[in-house]
GROMACS .gro file of C-alpha atoms in nm:
model
  187
    1PHE     CA    1 -12.311   2.585   0.668
    2GLY     CA    2 -12.452   2.303   0.465
    3GLN     CA    3 -12.516   2.224   0.105
    4GLY     CA    4 -12.751   1.966  -0.042
    5CYS     CA    5 -12.478   1.714  -0.116
    6GLU     CA    6 -12.326   1.738   0.234
    7GLY     CA    7 -12.625   1.616   0.431
    8GLU     CA    8 -12.841   1.803   0.680
    9PRO     CA    9 -12.626   2.049   0.880
   10LEU     CA   10 -12.871   2.066   1.172
   11LEU     CA   11 -12.757   1.712   1.256
   12ASN     CA   12 -12.415   1.863   1.329
   13PHE     CA   13 -12.570   2.128   1.552
   14ASP     CA   14 -12.316   2.127   1.836
   15ASN     CA   15 -12.021   2.211   1.610
   16ILE     CA   16 -12.214   2.476   1.416
   17TYR     CA   17 -12.341   2.635   1.738
   18LYS     CA   18 -11.987   2.653   1.879
   19ALA     CA   19 -11.849   2.792   1.551
   20ILE     CA   20 -12.108   3.071   1.536
   21LYS     CA   21 -12.043   3.160   1.901
   22ILE     CA   22 -11.668   3.182   1.835
   23VAL     CA   23 -11.715   3.402   1.527
   24ARG     CA   24 -11.970   3.629   1.694
   25ALA     CA   25 -11.748   3.667   2.003
   26ARG     CA   26 -11.485   3.821   1.776
   27THR     CA   27 -11.695   4.018   1.528
   28THR     CA   28 -12.047   4.105   1.422
   29LYS     CA   29 -11.928   4.158   1.065
   30GLY     CA   30 -12.023   3.918   0.792
   31ILE     CA   31 -12.329   3.711   0.724
   32ILE     CA   32 -12.353   3.361   0.865
   33ASN     CA   33 -12.584   3.140   0.660
   34ILE     CA   34 -12.712   2.785   0.685
   35ASN     CA   35 -12.870   2.576   0.410
   36THR     CA   36 -13.112   2.334   0.570
   37ASN     CA   37 -13.430   2.132   0.538
   38GLY     CA   38 -13.556   2.313   0.849
   39SER     CA   39 -13.641   1.993   1.031
   40ILE     CA   40 -13.513   2.072   1.381
   41THR     CA   41 -13.675   2.399   1.482
   42LYS     CA   42 -13.520   2.414   1.829
   43ASN     CA   43 -13.173   2.400   1.674
   44ILE     CA   44 -13.256   2.677   1.430
   45GLU     CA   45 -13.386   2.891   1.717
   46LYS     CA   46 -13.063   2.842   1.913
   47LEU     CA   47 -12.846   2.923   1.610
   48ILE     CA   48 -13.039   3.246   1.552
   49TYR     CA   49 -12.991   3.349   1.914
   50VAL     CA   50 -12.612   3.309   1.887
   51GLY     CA   51 -12.578   3.504   1.562
   52LEU     CA   52 -12.709   3.325   1.252
   53ASP     CA   53 -12.816   3.584   0.993
   54SER     CA   54 -12.951   3.395   0.694
   55ILE     CA   55 -13.122   3.063   0.624
   56ARG     CA   56 -13.202   2.885   0.299
   57PHE     CA   57 -13.472   2.620   0.334
   58SER     CA   58 -13.483   2.349   0.066
   59ILE     CA   59 -13.837   2.263  -0.039
   60PHE     CA   60 -13.969   2.075  -0.340
   61SER     CA   61 -14.323   2.202  -0.297
   62PHE     CA   62 -14.548   2.385  -0.055
   63ASN     CA   63 -14.807   2.117  -0.133
   64LYS     CA   64 -14.787   1.895   0.175
   65ASN     CA   65 -14.844   1.568  -0.014
   66ILE     CA   66 -14.577   1.645  -0.273
   67TYR     CA   67 -14.342   1.771  -0.002
   68ASN     CA   68 -14.383   1.449   0.197
   69PHE     CA   69 -14.348   1.236  -0.116
   70TYR     CA   70 -14.017   1.392  -0.214
   71HIS     CA   71 -13.854   1.470   0.123
   72LYS     CA   72 -13.983   1.161   0.307
   73PRO     CA   73 -13.944   1.328   0.647
   74LYS     CA   74 -13.838   1.111   0.937
   75ASN     CA   75 -13.869   1.242   1.294
   76PHE     CA   76 -14.008   1.574   1.163
   77THR     CA   77 -14.307   1.698   0.969
   78PHE     CA   78 -14.394   1.950   0.702
   79GLU     CA   79 -14.542   2.159   0.983
   80ASN     CA   80 -14.203   2.159   1.165
   81VAL     CA   81 -14.044   2.307   0.853
   82LEU     CA   82 -14.316   2.572   0.825
   83HIS     CA   83 -14.264   2.662   1.191
   84SER     CA   84 -13.888   2.691   1.135
   85ILE     CA   85 -13.944   2.927   0.843
   86LYS     CA   86 -14.199   3.135   1.034
   87PHE     CA   87 -13.979   3.162   1.344
   88SER     CA   88 -13.674   3.261   1.137
   89TYR     CA   89 -13.864   3.525   0.942
   90SER     CA   90 -14.016   3.665   1.263
   91LYS     CA   91 -13.663   3.720   1.398
   92ASN     CA   92 -13.564   3.926   1.091
   93ILE     CA   93 -13.342   3.651   0.959
   94HIS     CA   94 -13.304   3.657   0.581
   95VAL     CA   95 -13.513   3.361   0.468
   96SER     CA   96 -13.469   3.207   0.126
   97ILE     CA   97 -13.674   2.922  -0.011
   98ASN     CA   98 -13.460   2.690  -0.220
   99LEU     CA   99 -13.745   2.577  -0.446
  100LEU     CA  100 -13.638   2.261  -0.626
  101HIS     CA  101 -13.812   2.331  -0.954
  102PHE     CA  102 -13.949   2.059  -1.177
  103PRO     CA  103 -14.161   2.158  -1.480
  104GLY     CA  104 -14.518   2.036  -1.453
  105ILE     CA  105 -14.494   1.963  -1.082
  106ASN     CA  106 -14.442   2.290  -0.897
  107ASP     CA  107 -14.510   2.549  -1.167
  108ASN     CA  108 -14.889   2.532  -1.173
  109LYS     CA  109 -15.171   2.747  -1.040
  110GLN     CA  110 -15.198   2.554  -0.714
  111GLU     CA  111 -14.829   2.591  -0.638
  112LEU     CA  112 -14.855   2.964  -0.712
  113LYS     CA  113 -15.144   2.985  -0.463
  114ASN     CA  114 -14.931   2.798  -0.208
  115LEU     CA  115 -14.631   3.029  -0.263
  116ILE     CA  116 -14.854   3.333  -0.209
  117TYR     CA  117 -15.031   3.181   0.090
  118TYR     CA  118 -14.711   3.086   0.272
  119LYS     CA  119 -14.539   3.416   0.188
  120GLU     CA  120 -14.829   3.592   0.360
  121LYS     CA  121 -14.877   3.340   0.644
  122ILE     CA  122 -14.522   3.254   0.753
  123GLY     CA  123 -14.302   3.489   0.550
  124TYR     CA  124 -13.990   3.457   0.343
  125ASN     CA  125 -13.770   3.708   0.161
  126MET     CA  126 -13.652   3.522  -0.144
  127ILE     CA  127 -13.711   3.225  -0.371
  128GLN     CA  128 -13.406   3.061  -0.520
  129PHE     CA  129 -13.522   2.842  -0.807
  130ARG     CA  130 -13.300   2.543  -0.871
  131ASN     CA  131 -13.355   2.262  -1.116
  132LEU     CA  132 -13.442   1.929  -0.962
  133ASN     CA  133 -13.232   1.686  -1.160
  134ILE     CA  134 -13.435   1.368  -1.160
  135ASP     CA  135 -13.570   1.145  -1.434
  136GLN     CA  136 -13.910   1.281  -1.536
  137ASP     CA  137 -14.063   0.941  -1.610
  138PHE     CA  138 -13.943   0.801  -1.278
  139LEU     CA  139 -14.078   1.099  -1.081
  140THR     CA  140 -14.421   1.107  -1.245
  141THR     CA  141 -14.454   0.727  -1.222
  142GLN     CA  142 -14.373   0.736  -0.850
  143LEU     CA  143 -14.619   1.021  -0.791
  144LYS     CA  144 -14.893   0.820  -0.963
  145LYS     CA  145 -14.806   0.509  -0.757
  146ASP     CA  146 -14.849   0.715  -0.442
  147ASN     CA  147 -15.181   0.853  -0.572
  148ILE     CA  148 -15.053   1.209  -0.562
  149TYR     CA  149 -15.257   1.435  -0.782
  150ILE     CA  150 -15.068   1.693  -0.983
  151ASN     CA  151 -15.260   2.008  -1.068
  152LYS     CA  152 -15.246   2.029  -1.446
  153ASN     CA  153 -15.311   2.405  -1.467
  154TYR     CA  154 -14.953   2.474  -1.574
  155LEU     CA  155 -14.825   2.828  -1.572
  156GLY     CA  156 -14.452   2.776  -1.619
  157LEU     CA  157 -14.169   2.926  -1.418
  158ILE     CA  158 -14.162   3.264  -1.595
  159ALA     CA  159 -14.532   3.317  -1.525
  160ILE     CA  160 -14.492   3.212  -1.161
  161ILE     CA  161 -14.212   3.467  -1.111
  162SER     CA  162 -14.407   3.739  -1.292
  163LYS     CA  163 -14.721   3.684  -1.084
  164LEU     CA  164 -14.523   3.680  -0.758
  165LYS     CA  165 -14.344   4.003  -0.856
  166THR     CA  166 -14.678   4.166  -0.932
  167LYS     CA  167 -14.832   4.047  -0.605
  168PHE     CA  168 -14.543   4.133  -0.373
  169LYS     CA  169 -14.376   4.421  -0.563
  170ASN     CA  170 -14.045   4.498  -0.389
  171ASN     CA  171 -14.111   4.261  -0.100
  172ILE     CA  172 -13.971   3.949  -0.268
  173LEU     CA  173 -13.638   3.860  -0.425
  174PHE     CA  174 -13.558   3.596  -0.686
  175GLY     CA  175 -13.222   3.449  -0.766
  176TYR     CA  176 -12.990   3.157  -0.751
  177TYR     CA  177 -12.753   3.266  -0.473
  178ASN     CA  178 -12.795   3.439  -0.140
  179PRO     CA  179 -12.783   3.816  -0.189
  180TYR     CA  180 -12.511   4.044  -0.064
  181PHE     CA  181 -12.620   4.247   0.239
  182GLU     CA  182 -12.417   4.566   0.207
  183ASN     CA  183 -12.515   4.731   0.533
  184LYS     CA  184 -12.626   4.431   0.738
  185LYS     CA  185 -12.325   4.413   0.972
  186THR     CA  186 -12.087   4.701   1.022
  187THR     CA  187 -11.907   4.663   1.355
   0.00000   0.00000   0.00000
């Protein structure tokens, strides 16, 4: 359920909840996934309890100021999203972070520290790096207008992935799509 261009699926909670209940009443086979901003934790919790297996959370940065700048949350907070991720991971739901990558913004030493910190604190299984298609001059100008400091200790995406692989060994996945779970559901 959900894709970035379709709007936030948690706002259509009632229909998604009913759909998952109908599917799970007939079979436990298959993986049911939602792509979300993670804003409505109570809805995520209810979807997990009726049979949701996998969640991809879209995040531009684990830096709260940059997150708030880009996502401009209304009626939710960065902390709500973190709670949604933590709750999902604690229930053994496959959790992917859809990291909207932009060179020079979220590929620096501070972002690496944040990725490590939140992997250890709240948990996630996978990072799916996706390009953020936005005009570079516009983005950096807006960040400066909002007095948002960008850590200039650039590492680059390849170094970020390498350092995360070294730190977490086989306890982290990278990719572009949700992985196939061969033995997740069998009955």
